[in-house]
Amino acid sequence: MDLQLRLLLDQLFENLEGLDYYAVLGVEQNVDGEAIRRAFYDRAELMHPDRHYNLVDTDLREKLYLVYKRVAEAYRVLGIGETRREYDQQLARGRKRYQADTLKDIPKDPEMSIRNIRARKLYLDAQAALKTGNAQGALLALKMAEALEPDNALVQQAMAEVMQLGGFKR
Amino acid sequence: MGAQDPVIGIDLGTSNSVVAVVQDGKVVVIPDGEGRRVHPSVVSFHSNGTILVGEKAKRRRIIDPRNTVFSAKRLIGRRFLSAEVRTAVARMPYTIKEGPNQQPIVEARGKAYTIPEVSAMVLTHMKTIAEHFLGRPVGRAVVTVPANFNDAQREATKAAGRLAQLEVVRILNEPTAAALAYGYGKGLDRKLAIYDFGGGTFDITVLLLRDRIFEVLSTAGDTYLGGDDIDLRLVDYMVQAFLRMHRVDLRSDGLAMERLRSVAEQVKCQLSARSKAVVQIQEIAHGVDGRAIDLSFSITRDGLNQKIVDIIDRTFIVCDEALRLAGHNAAEIDDIVLVGGTTKMPLVRERVATYYGRDPRIDINPDEVVAVGAAIQAAALMQDVIGPGQIPVKTLLLDVTPRALGIGTLGGYAETIIQRNAQIPTEQTRLFTTSYENQTTVKIQVCQGESRRFEDNTPLGELSLSGLQARPRGEVTIGVTFEINTDGILSVRARDQATGKAQSAKIQVLGTMTEEEIKRAMMANRDRKIASQVDEDAPTAVHR
C-alpha cells in the first residue's frame, strides 16, 4: 500500500466518528449527485477491500475495511436525493451519521409467529416437555400444533429438532 | 503457496458448468481433453462404485435415472420442507430425502449424499480439467451463483468448494460476472442490463459501467423460472397428445418421463435453428395388449412459441422491478447482454428487443460469459500480487445484496435492517426494545426477503441475547447490527445498549451442512473415487 493512501486512511480512521459523510467522501456539501458518485468511485478505487485482497497486515486490513464501510455508507445515503435531504437536516442538528428512523420495534418471543393461540400453547407445552426429556410428548404436542397451523416455520423447525433428538421417523 | 498460483473462475450452473482462467490479461475458457468447453452438471453413481461427472454422467440420465443426479443447484441450501425441494421430490427420478439440519439429501446405490457433496463432485471435475490444462495444481476459485441466491445457498456453495478442496475466494453473482466479461478492457461508459435466463433461474441486473468500475444499481430475479419450465411445458404437451392418441398416461412411468424431458430439451434447441422439428421415440410405452407403442410428434417453431410465450413474458415483470429499483426506464439502457442457454431461443431475443426497444447484444457467448467474468474477478482480486511483467486486471466491482434482510418482531411481522440492493460490504444497525415486563432474554430471528410478514420471508436462523436487565416493557434498548461482507454473507450482532453486553453470531444457516458435517465429509472424501473424463494425454498449456 502506498504512503499517500496510508496517510489518507489514517486521517479518515482517526476522525471517523467526527466526520460527516461529505468529509468522508472528500467533497463540499453543495456538490451535485454526479460529483458524489465520482468521489465515491475515487475512494473505492483506492480503498475497496478487493483492491487489497492479499494484504497480509491484518490490522491495516481491519482499518481499511472499517473506513471503506463508512465510505460506502456515505454514498448509500448521499447517492439518493431523498435520503440525502433527510441527512442534510440531521446534519444541521449535529448528527454525523444517518439515522433511518427512530421507530422502535420489539424483538418478539419466537412463538408469537404462531398465530393460532392453541397452537402457540401446544408449542410452549412441547418446549416444556423437551426440558424434562420427554421427546415423545413434545412430538405429540408439536403434531397437534402443526394440525392447527400447518406450514409455520417455527413449528416445523421444532419438529425437525425433536425428530432428530428422539430418533423418530417422519 | 506462491502468489502466482492461478485462481480459476467457475460457473457452477444448474445444467452445465464452465471453467475459465486469465492468462497474461486474456481470458481462456478451459477445454477438457476432448475439447469440450461446457460440462453437464450431472453426477452419476455407477454400479461398479465409480462416480461419473459431466458428459459421461449425462449419458447415464436415460439408462440409470435413479442413480444420476442433475439440477442439484435447484436444491442447494434449501430446506427440505421448502416448496422447491418438495417439487423436486415429486419430479426428479432420483431419491431425495430429509437429512440433518433440515437439508435435503440424495440417495444413490444405498448411500446418502448431501447436496454440497454432489456439487463438490462437479467442482472437483472442473478443478481437474483446469489442472490438466494448466499443468499445475489449482487450489483457489471464484464461483458464481444466481444473484438472488440467499445466504444459505451461498454458504452451501462455499461448503461445496471446501469439499472439492477449493478455497472459494469469492462468491460472485452470475449477472455481475457476465457484465465483467462484457465490459472488460473496453473502456465503456454505459448503462447495462444483464438478462440472465438459465436452466433453472431468471435474473436481471442493471449496472452502471464507467471504464473499469462496474456499479450494480439493482438486481432482481425469479428462482422458479428457467428453461426447464419450457421443457416441462413441452413434455406436458407430448403427454397430453399421447394420452389422446393411445389412452396411455406416461406420467406414471418415471423412465418414459425422463426420455420425454430429454427429447423436449432437444426439440427446444433444434427449434432455435430450424422452423420445424420431428421426433420419433421408440417403445415409449406398452398398450393394454402388451404391444410396444412409439411416440411420433412434430412441432413448428411458431407452435412452440405459442405454448411458451407466457413463460418468457414472466421475465419482464422482473425486469420492470429491477428498472424501478435502479431508477431507470427500459429506454435508458444502452446495452442488453444476454446470458444463459435459454436466451438462444429466437423468441426470447424478439421479446427482449420489443421490451427494451433495441436489439440485445449477441456478440458474446451466453454459455461461457459467466465463467469468463468469474475468471476476470479472480484476476482482479489478485492484481496486487501478480508477478513482474504480468498485466494486472484492474476492474473493480461494486455489487449489491439482492434481498432485504431483517428480523422477526411481535405479531409475526418482519422489520428490515438492510434494504435490498444495498451496496456491499455494508453494516447497518437498528434499535429495538423488549416486549414484556422483566424480559431478560430476546431471541432474534433473522430472515431474508421483502415481505412485512415474517413467515413469507426465508428464515435464515436465530440468535439470542440473554442477561438483559429486568425492566418494564419497552425500557431495554437492543441494537441489532447486520453486516454483509464482500461475499454477500451475513453476520449478526445484538447489543444491550445500556450494559454494553453483546452477542454476535455467524448464524447457523438452515438447509445446508453444519461445520462439523463438512469436516467429517472432507475426511471421508479422501477415499472416494471420482472418475473425471479428462484425458490423461490432454494437451496442456505451456507454462513459464
XYZ file of C-alpha atoms in Angstrom:
714
model
C 0.000 0.000 0.000
C 1.472 3.343 -0.950
C 2.225 6.090 1.506
C -0.340 8.549 0.248
C -3.142 6.051 0.746
C -1.868 5.203 4.222
C -1.930 8.851 5.197
C -5.454 9.294 3.877
C -6.561 6.117 5.601
C -5.077 7.164 8.949
C -6.610 10.596 8.696
C -10.078 9.171 7.996
C -9.768 6.393 10.544
C -8.721 8.627 13.413
C -11.536 11.110 12.834
C -14.183 8.670 11.644
C -16.815 9.460 14.278
C -16.303 13.200 13.895
C -16.551 13.338 10.098
C -19.754 13.927 8.230
C -20.434 11.982 5.038
C -19.264 14.820 2.788
C -15.916 14.858 4.560
C -15.715 11.064 4.350
C -16.071 11.335 0.583
C -13.922 14.466 0.414
C -16.475 16.753 -1.285
C -18.203 20.048 -0.495
C -21.750 19.901 0.820
C -23.238 21.654 -2.220
C -21.937 19.360 -4.981
C -24.323 17.569 -7.353
C -25.115 13.865 -7.491
C -22.629 13.159 -10.241
C -19.800 14.639 -8.160
C -20.853 12.429 -5.228
C -20.648 9.386 -7.461
C -17.239 10.388 -8.858
C -15.871 10.985 -5.363
C -17.135 7.616 -4.232
C -15.576 5.882 -7.239
C -12.240 7.558 -6.478
C -12.383 6.363 -2.882
C -13.449 2.865 -3.988
C -10.538 2.651 -6.463
C -8.176 3.278 -3.574
C -9.845 1.584 -0.635
C -12.241 -1.138 -1.715
C -11.284 -4.364 0.116
C -10.969 -6.116 -3.255
C -8.142 -3.737 -4.158
C -6.212 -5.105 -1.171
C -7.349 -8.687 -1.208
C -3.906 -10.095 -0.454
C -2.887 -7.593 2.189
C -1.213 -9.569 4.973
C -1.158 -6.876 7.674
C -4.396 -7.745 9.482
C -4.542 -4.504 11.496
C -4.274 -2.472 8.350
C -6.869 -4.660 6.662
C -9.283 -4.113 9.506
C -8.706 -0.367 9.406
C -9.252 -0.292 5.662
C -12.431 -2.305 5.969
C -13.867 -0.052 8.686
C -13.112 3.080 6.697
C -14.438 1.656 3.448
C -17.689 0.598 5.102
C -18.189 4.218 6.162
C -17.334 5.454 2.664
C -19.960 3.091 1.234
C -22.442 4.228 3.885
C -21.854 7.844 2.905
C -22.532 7.003 -0.732
C -25.611 4.958 0.134
C -27.142 7.953 1.908
C -25.884 10.801 -0.281
C -26.334 8.887 -3.532
C -30.126 9.101 -3.328
C -31.764 12.542 -3.339
C -34.381 11.658 -0.774
C -32.071 10.239 1.895
C -29.546 12.997 1.173
C -32.175 15.644 2.007
C -33.082 13.823 5.231
C -29.421 13.526 6.132
C -28.773 17.212 5.481
C -31.477 18.038 8.029
C -29.985 15.622 10.552
C -26.522 17.065 9.877
C -27.821 20.578 10.575
C -28.831 19.289 14.017
C -25.313 17.979 14.536
C -25.773 14.310 13.668
C -22.858 12.893 11.654
C -24.357 9.515 10.787
C -27.691 8.958 9.159
C -30.413 7.519 11.362
C -33.051 5.717 9.301
C -35.896 6.425 11.702
C -36.471 6.357 15.420
C -39.009 3.604 15.136
C -38.673 1.102 17.926
C -39.780 -2.375 17.191
C -39.851 -5.244 19.543
C -37.940 -8.477 19.156
C -40.643 -10.986 19.791
C -40.664 -14.175 21.659
C -40.439 -16.539 18.755
C -43.723 -18.308 19.477
C -45.597 -15.120 18.569
C -45.173 -16.094 14.905
C -47.669 -18.867 15.642
C -50.960 -17.112 15.109
C -53.320 -19.780 16.361
C -53.458 -19.377 20.139
C -53.969 -23.085 20.835
C -51.116 -23.989 18.507
C -48.909 -21.489 20.313
C -49.836 -23.030 23.661
C -49.037 -26.507 22.307
C -45.698 -25.256 21.036
C -44.863 -23.971 24.526
C -46.026 -27.283 26.024
C -43.661 -29.071 23.667
C -40.769 -26.860 24.769
C -41.627 -27.641 28.413
C -41.835 -31.369 27.679
C -38.433 -31.234 25.992
C -36.887 -29.680 29.081
C -37.945 -32.707 31.094
C -36.578 -35.003 28.400
C -39.993 -36.076 27.170
C -39.346 -36.114 23.425
C -42.385 -38.307 22.756
C -44.671 -35.836 24.488
C -43.035 -32.905 22.731
C -43.551 -34.555 19.362
C -47.210 -35.207 20.082
C -47.795 -31.589 21.091
C -45.991 -30.343 18.004
C -48.001 -32.608 15.717
C -51.185 -31.175 17.180
C -49.795 -27.665 16.773
C -48.984 -28.455 13.143
C -52.520 -29.662 12.530
C -53.872 -26.352 13.849
C -51.370 -24.246 11.991
C -49.701 -26.031 9.085
C -46.571 -24.561 7.478
C -45.473 -22.474 10.442
C -41.685 -22.321 10.148
C -41.119 -22.392 13.902
C -43.292 -25.446 14.493
C -41.650 -27.206 11.558
C -38.223 -26.400 12.860
C -39.033 -27.598 16.381
C -40.491 -30.766 14.902
C -37.347 -31.456 12.900
C -35.228 -30.925 16.008
C -37.347 -33.226 18.130
C -37.315 -35.920 15.455
C -33.560 -35.789 15.264
C -33.204 -35.728 19.014
C -35.590 -38.596 19.620
C -34.526 -40.577 16.557
C -38.115 -40.575 15.268
C -39.008 -41.269 11.682
C -41.242 -38.872 9.793
C 1.757 -21.220 -1.816
C 3.042 -18.928 -4.499
C 1.252 -15.698 -5.159
C 1.135 -16.501 -8.846
C -0.841 -19.679 -8.364
C -3.649 -19.478 -10.866
C -7.075 -18.686 -9.457
C -9.783 -20.086 -11.709
C -13.324 -18.907 -12.353
C -16.100 -21.489 -12.258
C -19.649 -21.071 -13.465
C -21.391 -23.795 -11.446
C -24.610 -23.958 -13.419
C -27.909 -25.761 -12.928
C -27.471 -27.683 -16.170
C -23.869 -27.033 -17.201
C -20.628 -25.791 -15.704
C -17.739 -23.923 -17.309
C -14.229 -23.114 -16.056
C -12.001 -20.254 -17.206
C -8.749 -18.551 -16.249
C -6.956 -15.308 -17.082
C -3.531 -15.769 -18.601
C -1.466 -12.700 -19.491
C -4.506 -10.437 -19.301
C -6.515 -12.655 -21.667
C -9.359 -14.926 -20.649
C -9.224 -18.570 -21.655
C -12.222 -20.888 -21.385
C -10.607 -24.168 -20.450
C -11.404 -27.202 -22.612
C -11.273 -30.769 -21.363
C -9.223 -33.481 -23.085
C -11.871 -33.835 -25.768
C -12.058 -30.122 -26.492
C -15.366 -29.678 -24.683
C -15.805 -26.291 -23.001
C -19.254 -26.747 -21.443
C -19.698 -29.627 -18.989
C -23.002 -31.033 -17.777
C -23.518 -30.519 -14.016
C -24.509 -34.144 -13.664
C -23.187 -36.807 -11.286
C -23.873 -40.490 -11.842
C -23.197 -43.223 -9.311
C -22.185 -46.315 -11.247
C -22.853 -49.860 -10.048
C -19.098 -50.539 -10.041
C -18.614 -47.882 -7.365
C -17.262 -45.211 -9.685
C -18.698 -41.725 -9.617
C -19.029 -40.217 -13.072
C -19.275 -36.487 -13.613
C -20.015 -34.357 -16.676
C -20.783 -35.636 -20.152
C -20.342 -39.296 -19.213
C -22.761 -38.845 -16.321
C -25.280 -37.041 -18.507
C -25.399 -40.014 -20.890
C -26.472 -42.146 -17.934
C -29.508 -39.988 -17.214
C -31.533 -42.072 -19.626
C -30.218 -45.519 -18.756
C -29.790 -45.063 -14.996
C -32.080 -42.212 -13.917
C -32.376 -43.368 -10.299
C -28.652 -43.031 -9.666
C -27.935 -39.985 -11.779
C -28.235 -36.639 -10.055
C -28.785 -33.460 -12.075
C -30.006 -29.942 -11.269
C -28.548 -30.228 -7.755
C -28.317 -26.453 -7.822
C -32.089 -26.304 -7.543
C -31.758 -27.969 -4.134
C -28.591 -26.453 -2.716
C -29.004 -24.515 0.530
C -32.759 -25.071 0.614
C -34.645 -26.610 3.488
C -36.227 -29.986 2.888
C -39.639 -28.543 3.653
C -39.311 -25.723 1.112
C -41.676 -25.684 -1.848
C -38.775 -26.047 -4.268
C -37.477 -29.245 -2.664
C -40.973 -30.695 -2.383
C -41.496 -30.099 -6.089
C -38.155 -31.736 -6.842
C -39.035 -34.777 -4.722
C -42.111 -35.267 -6.888
C -40.385 -34.549 -10.199
C -36.870 -35.920 -10.010
C -36.185 -39.544 -10.940
C -33.549 -39.825 -8.204
C -34.337 -40.139 -4.486
C -34.371 -37.056 -2.274
C -34.780 -37.470 1.489
C -34.540 -35.326 4.569
C -31.125 -35.176 6.220
C -29.787 -33.425 9.309
C -30.213 -29.665 9.819
C -33.363 -29.682 7.668
C -31.377 -30.236 4.499
C -32.318 -32.424 1.542
C -30.020 -35.354 0.776
C -29.923 -37.583 -2.276
C -29.658 -41.322 -2.152
C -27.954 -43.419 -4.783
C -26.862 -47.038 -4.615
C -27.706 -47.218 -0.929
C -25.563 -44.246 0.035
C -26.672 -40.782 1.056
C -25.029 -37.610 -0.201
C -25.647 -34.033 0.844
C -26.240 -31.502 -1.923
C -22.942 -29.676 -1.272
C -21.234 -33.058 -1.655
C -22.843 -33.571 -5.055
C -21.918 -30.040 -6.126
C -18.401 -30.669 -4.844
C -18.126 -33.565 -7.297
C -18.937 -31.199 -10.152
C -16.445 -28.648 -8.800
C -13.779 -31.339 -8.473
C -14.367 -32.210 -12.104
C -13.890 -28.571 -13.140
C -10.810 -28.268 -10.975
C -9.300 -31.394 -12.553
C -9.937 -30.072 -16.056
C -8.175 -26.829 -15.114
C -5.248 -28.648 -13.537
C -4.709 -30.755 -16.654
C -4.815 -27.691 -18.837
C -2.558 -25.562 -16.658
C -0.225 -28.387 -15.755
C -0.204 -27.397 -12.088
C -2.393 -27.752 -9.033
C -5.237 -25.311 -8.546
C -6.388 -24.501 -5.014
C -8.477 -21.355 -5.363
C -11.503 -20.300 -7.342
C -14.179 -17.677 -7.807
C -17.514 -19.500 -8.024
C -20.672 -17.891 -9.379
C -24.236 -18.127 -8.071
C -27.547 -16.607 -9.223
C -27.878 -13.051 -7.960
C -30.871 -13.852 -5.822
C -29.347 -16.836 -4.068
C -29.927 -16.342 -0.367
C -27.451 -16.610 2.466
C -27.969 -20.342 2.968
C -27.477 -21.066 -0.721
C -24.252 -19.058 -0.785
C -22.952 -20.782 2.343
C -23.796 -24.164 0.852
C -21.956 -23.290 -2.363
C -18.902 -22.272 -0.332
C -19.136 -25.573 1.532
C -19.162 -27.404 -1.801
C -15.936 -25.599 -2.697
C -14.261 -26.698 0.511
C -15.326 -30.278 -0.070
C -13.724 -30.060 -3.512
C -10.558 -28.732 -1.847
C -11.019 -25.367 -3.458
C -10.731 -22.206 -1.452
C -13.598 -20.104 -2.757
C -12.018 -16.646 -2.773
C -15.290 -15.060 -3.844
C -18.897 -15.985 -4.388
C -19.828 -13.872 -7.394
C -23.279 -13.108 -8.776
C -23.732 -14.563 -12.249
C -25.157 -11.489 -13.992
C -22.407 -9.364 -12.499
C -19.860 -11.832 -13.818
C -21.438 -11.502 -17.248
C -21.168 -7.719 -17.031
C -17.463 -8.017 -16.192
C -16.949 -10.266 -19.195
C -18.838 -7.879 -21.444
C -17.171 -4.672 -20.302
C -13.666 -5.896 -19.533
C -10.962 -3.911 -21.279
C -13.368 -1.936 -23.449
C -13.271 1.386 -21.582
C -17.035 1.859 -21.930
C -19.325 4.398 -20.278
C -22.722 2.734 -20.410
C -25.817 1.526 -18.612
C -26.151 -2.230 -18.945
C -28.945 -4.682 -18.364
C -27.845 -8.272 -17.940
C -30.716 -10.554 -18.895
C -29.800 -13.952 -17.478
C -32.220 -16.727 -18.380
C -30.703 -20.065 -17.426
C -31.912 -23.612 -16.953
C -33.421 -23.058 -13.520
C -33.472 -19.351 -12.706
C -34.012 -15.921 -14.185
C -32.027 -12.882 -13.035
C -31.912 -9.317 -14.280
C -29.200 -6.914 -13.184
C -28.851 -3.235 -14.051
C -25.341 -1.788 -13.907
C -23.530 1.423 -14.499
C -20.198 0.846 -16.215
C -17.590 3.599 -16.119
C -14.392 2.332 -17.660
C -13.157 -0.205 -15.128
C -15.714 0.394 -12.380
C -18.832 -1.761 -12.500
C -21.519 -0.451 -10.151
C -24.550 -2.675 -9.733
C -27.615 -0.431 -9.461
C -30.189 -3.134 -8.893
C -30.835 -6.793 -9.262
C -33.994 -8.868 -9.211
C -34.862 -12.418 -10.068
C -37.199 -15.365 -10.015
C -35.681 -18.588 -8.713
C -38.630 -20.578 -10.005
C -38.317 -19.594 -13.641
C -35.987 -21.194 -16.167
C -35.518 -23.062 -19.414
C -36.503 -26.272 -17.632
C -40.013 -24.837 -17.332
C -40.129 -24.613 -21.104
C -39.036 -28.261 -21.394
C -41.718 -29.304 -18.925
C -44.366 -27.374 -20.850
C -43.350 -29.308 -23.944
C -43.349 -32.602 -22.020
C -46.888 -31.880 -20.808
C -47.931 -31.240 -24.375
C -46.446 -34.545 -25.562
C -48.017 -36.427 -22.650
C -51.452 -34.986 -23.452
C -51.098 -35.781 -27.143
C -50.023 -39.333 -26.336
C -52.899 -39.773 -23.902
C -55.417 -38.631 -26.507
C -53.990 -40.863 -29.192
C -53.170 -44.050 -27.259
C -55.082 -43.744 -23.990
C -51.845 -44.334 -22.080
C -50.768 -41.920 -19.383
C -46.976 -41.648 -19.409
C -46.843 -39.632 -16.195
C -46.777 -42.740 -14.029
C -43.667 -44.020 -15.817
C -40.535 -42.292 -14.491
C -38.249 -43.628 -17.179
C -40.577 -42.594 -20.021
C -40.935 -39.134 -18.499
C -37.174 -38.753 -18.321
C -36.894 -39.728 -22.005
C -39.589 -37.203 -22.885
C -37.825 -34.493 -20.929
C -34.585 -35.186 -22.724
C -36.361 -35.074 -26.097
C -38.187 -31.873 -25.152
C -34.862 -30.186 -24.446
C -33.507 -31.330 -27.825
C -36.619 -30.141 -29.636
C -36.376 -26.744 -27.971
C -32.739 -26.403 -29.037
C -33.435 -27.625 -32.584
C -36.192 -25.083 -32.994
C -33.711 -22.301 -32.260
C -32.033 -23.107 -35.573
C -34.895 -24.604 -37.618
C -38.565 -23.851 -38.093
C -39.789 -27.413 -37.569
C -38.759 -30.439 -35.501
C -39.839 -34.048 -35.886
C -39.465 -36.552 -33.085
C -39.703 -40.307 -33.069
C -39.270 -42.133 -29.755
C -39.402 -45.889 -29.980
C -41.222 -48.072 -27.480
C -42.045 -45.303 -25.066
C -44.910 -47.363 -23.593
C -46.836 -50.587 -23.858
C -50.524 -50.766 -24.692
C -53.079 -52.902 -22.855
C -52.279 -55.784 -25.193
C -48.602 -55.545 -24.284
C -47.676 -54.182 -27.702
C -44.979 -51.502 -27.729
C -46.087 -48.010 -28.750
C -43.812 -45.429 -30.329
C -44.285 -41.726 -29.935
C -44.122 -39.641 -33.057
C -44.526 -35.984 -32.833
C -43.790 -32.875 -34.832
C -43.896 -29.244 -33.859
C -43.088 -25.954 -35.560
C -41.211 -23.064 -34.014
C -44.391 -20.982 -34.093
C -46.273 -23.809 -32.405
C -43.707 -23.945 -29.612
C -43.633 -20.163 -29.284
C -47.367 -20.013 -28.710
C -47.159 -22.548 -25.910
C -44.360 -20.851 -24.016
C -44.615 -17.123 -24.626
C -46.255 -16.645 -21.219
C -43.202 -18.198 -19.527
C -40.905 -15.762 -21.322
C -43.121 -12.788 -20.590
C -42.883 -13.507 -16.877
C -39.262 -12.328 -17.115
C -40.413 -8.807 -17.972
C -42.310 -8.449 -14.722
C -38.946 -8.985 -13.040
C -37.279 -6.517 -15.461
C -39.857 -3.856 -14.516
C -38.977 -4.337 -10.874
C -35.196 -4.123 -11.418
C -35.506 -0.961 -13.527
C -37.757 0.660 -10.948
C -35.226 -0.105 -8.203
C -32.412 1.315 -10.351
C -34.435 4.463 -11.048
C -34.351 3.984 -14.819
C -36.706 3.035 -17.599
C -36.139 0.446 -20.316
C -35.284 3.041 -22.963
C -32.409 4.409 -20.880
C -30.487 1.129 -21.037
C -27.634 1.335 -23.557
C -26.761 -2.349 -23.903
C -28.687 -5.514 -23.142
C -26.427 -8.512 -22.602
C -27.930 -11.982 -22.880
C -26.745 -14.772 -20.615
C -27.838 -18.376 -20.168
C -28.836 -21.098 -22.606
C -32.488 -20.078 -22.757
C -31.567 -16.743 -24.404
C -30.529 -18.680 -27.502
C -34.214 -19.055 -28.357
C -35.217 -16.625 -31.123
C -38.479 -15.859 -29.313
C -36.585 -14.696 -26.214
C -34.473 -12.345 -28.337
C -37.563 -10.961 -30.065
C -39.391 -10.303 -26.816
C -36.316 -8.716 -25.234
C -35.869 -6.426 -28.258
C -39.505 -5.363 -28.014
C -39.317 -4.686 -24.304
C -36.109 -2.622 -24.386
C -36.727 -1.040 -27.775
C -33.367 -2.203 -29.093
C -31.670 -5.399 -30.124
C -29.780 -7.270 -27.420
C -26.040 -7.798 -27.850
C -25.351 -11.159 -29.384
C -21.591 -10.821 -29.759
C -20.862 -12.768 -26.606
C -21.276 -16.462 -25.927
C -24.118 -16.848 -23.429
C -22.843 -20.250 -22.304
C -19.352 -19.072 -21.425
C -19.742 -15.449 -20.408
C -20.329 -16.145 -16.701
C -17.201 -18.277 -16.290
C -15.221 -15.648 -18.185
C -16.435 -12.984 -15.739
C -15.547 -15.224 -12.788
C -12.015 -15.592 -14.143
C -11.739 -11.804 -14.563
C -12.863 -11.244 -10.967
C -10.357 -13.867 -9.805
C -7.581 -12.000 -11.625
C -8.807 -8.645 -10.285
C -8.581 -9.940 -6.698
C -5.003 -10.997 -7.398
C -3.948 -7.783 -9.118
C -1.829 -6.684 -6.161
C 0.252 -9.865 -6.161
C 0.988 -10.508 -9.821
C 4.476 -11.280 -10.941
C 6.758 -8.834 -12.746
C 5.793 -8.260 -16.358
C 2.282 -9.621 -15.925
C -0.707 -7.498 -16.828
C -2.863 -6.516 -13.852
C -6.626 -6.799 -14.198
C -7.906 -3.531 -12.744
C -11.664 -3.973 -12.893
C -13.492 -3.075 -9.682
C -16.874 -4.449 -8.894
C -19.350 -2.647 -6.638
C -22.016 -5.251 -6.048
C -25.221 -5.271 -4.011
C -27.149 -7.635 -1.779
C -30.144 -8.903 -3.719
C -32.664 -9.320 -0.912
C -33.664 -7.339 2.127
C -32.545 -8.720 5.485
C -34.474 -8.267 8.669
C -35.666 -9.726 11.952
C -38.940 -11.016 13.298
C -40.961 -8.700 15.515
C -44.050 -9.025 17.675
C -47.150 -10.372 15.974
C -45.409 -12.243 13.197
C -44.028 -9.204 11.398
C -40.601 -8.685 9.872
C -38.618 -5.478 10.211
C -35.978 -4.729 7.595
C -32.471 -3.902 8.753
C -30.663 -3.922 5.420
C -32.661 -2.846 2.383
C -32.439 -4.918 -0.783
C -29.871 -3.744 -3.312
C -27.677 -2.159 -0.644
C -24.092 -1.987 -1.838
C -21.752 -4.434 -0.113
C -19.828 -4.567 2.128
C -22.346 -2.886 4.384
C -23.215 -2.650 8.038
C -26.490 -1.284 9.386
C -27.962 -1.037 12.850
C -31.485 -0.568 14.123
C -32.739 -0.211 17.646
C -35.414 -2.403 19.192
C -36.986 -2.777 22.611
C -38.244 -5.636 24.753
C -41.862 -6.706 24.541
C -42.618 -7.945 28.069
C -42.279 -6.860 31.664
C -38.943 -8.002 33.115
C -37.912 -9.740 29.928
C -34.272 -10.757 30.278
C -33.788 -12.652 27.033
C -34.520 -11.843 23.420
C -34.470 -14.278 20.560
C -33.629 -12.646 17.281
C -34.953 -14.489 14.278
C -33.253 -13.486 11.077
C -34.982 -13.588 7.720
C -34.329 -12.666 4.113
C -36.985 -11.115 1.901
C -39.082 -8.012 1.476
C -42.389 -9.143 2.939
C -43.800 -7.419 6.006
C -44.916 -10.798 7.266
C -42.121 -12.856 8.765
C -43.327 -16.198 7.510
C -43.469 -15.040 3.898
C -39.706 -14.497 4.020
C -36.942 -17.084 4.118
C -35.909 -17.806 7.720
C -32.110 -17.852 7.973
C -31.541 -18.692 11.619
C -31.605 -17.112 15.033
C -29.503 -15.845 17.876
C -30.375 -14.924 21.424
C -29.167 -12.253 23.800
C -29.622 -13.012 27.482
C -28.807 -11.296 30.759
C -30.771 -8.175 29.927
C -31.714 -6.009 32.904
C -35.159 -6.833 34.286
C -37.067 -3.662 33.432
C -40.586 -2.665 32.415
C -41.549 -3.454 28.865
C -40.018 -1.161 26.265
C -37.317 0.163 28.566
C -34.459 -2.029 27.435
C -32.968 -0.985 24.112
C -31.224 -3.519 21.925
C -29.162 -2.523 18.922
C -29.268 -5.134 16.193
C -26.478 -4.848 13.633
C -26.326 -6.730 10.368
C -23.155 -6.870 8.384
C -22.759 -8.257 4.872
C -19.248 -8.950 3.692
C -17.921 -8.886 0.128
C -19.150 -12.461 -0.466
C -22.676 -11.348 0.362
C -22.621 -13.420 3.545
C -24.310 -12.124 6.667
C -23.225 -11.833 10.277
C -25.432 -10.514 13.062
C -24.668 -8.731 16.325
C -27.049 -7.777 19.128
C -26.101 -5.359 21.866
C -27.838 -4.258 25.047
C -27.403 -0.505 24.681
C -27.439 0.103 28.451
C -24.981 -2.529 29.677
C -22.958 -2.950 26.503
C -23.446 -6.696 26.753
C -23.229 -8.091 23.259
C -23.844 -11.291 21.421
C -22.577 -11.910 17.948
C -23.194 -14.854 15.759
C -22.434 -16.243 12.455
C -25.893 -17.642 12.339
C -26.128 -21.353 11.684
C -27.947 -21.357 8.419
C -30.599 -23.987 7.887
C -30.831 -26.215 4.860
C -27.146 -26.895 4.445
C -24.332 -28.785 6.128
C -23.116 -27.833 9.585
C -19.442 -27.078 10.097
C -18.979 -30.420 11.798
C -20.632 -32.234 8.924
C -18.379 -30.515 6.389
C -15.271 -31.540 8.305
C -16.430 -35.127 8.560
C -17.208 -35.218 4.844
C -13.815 -33.758 3.982
C -12.182 -36.647 5.818
C -14.384 -39.187 4.068
C -13.693 -37.658 0.661
C -10.138 -38.842 0.662
C -11.034 -42.373 -0.270
C -13.744 -41.626 -2.749
C -13.183 -42.347 -6.413
C -14.342 -39.680 -8.798
C -13.875 -40.602 -12.426
C -13.220 -37.490 -14.388
C -13.367 -37.735 -18.099
C -10.252 -35.651 -18.502
C -7.945 -37.443 -20.833
C -4.588 -38.156 -19.302
C -2.974 -37.182 -22.620
C -4.884 -33.925 -22.780
C -2.886 -31.073 -24.245
C -1.735 -28.755 -21.511
C -0.864 -25.115 -21.611
C 2.782 -24.222 -21.720
C 3.932 -22.517 -18.567
C 6.931 -20.437 -17.839
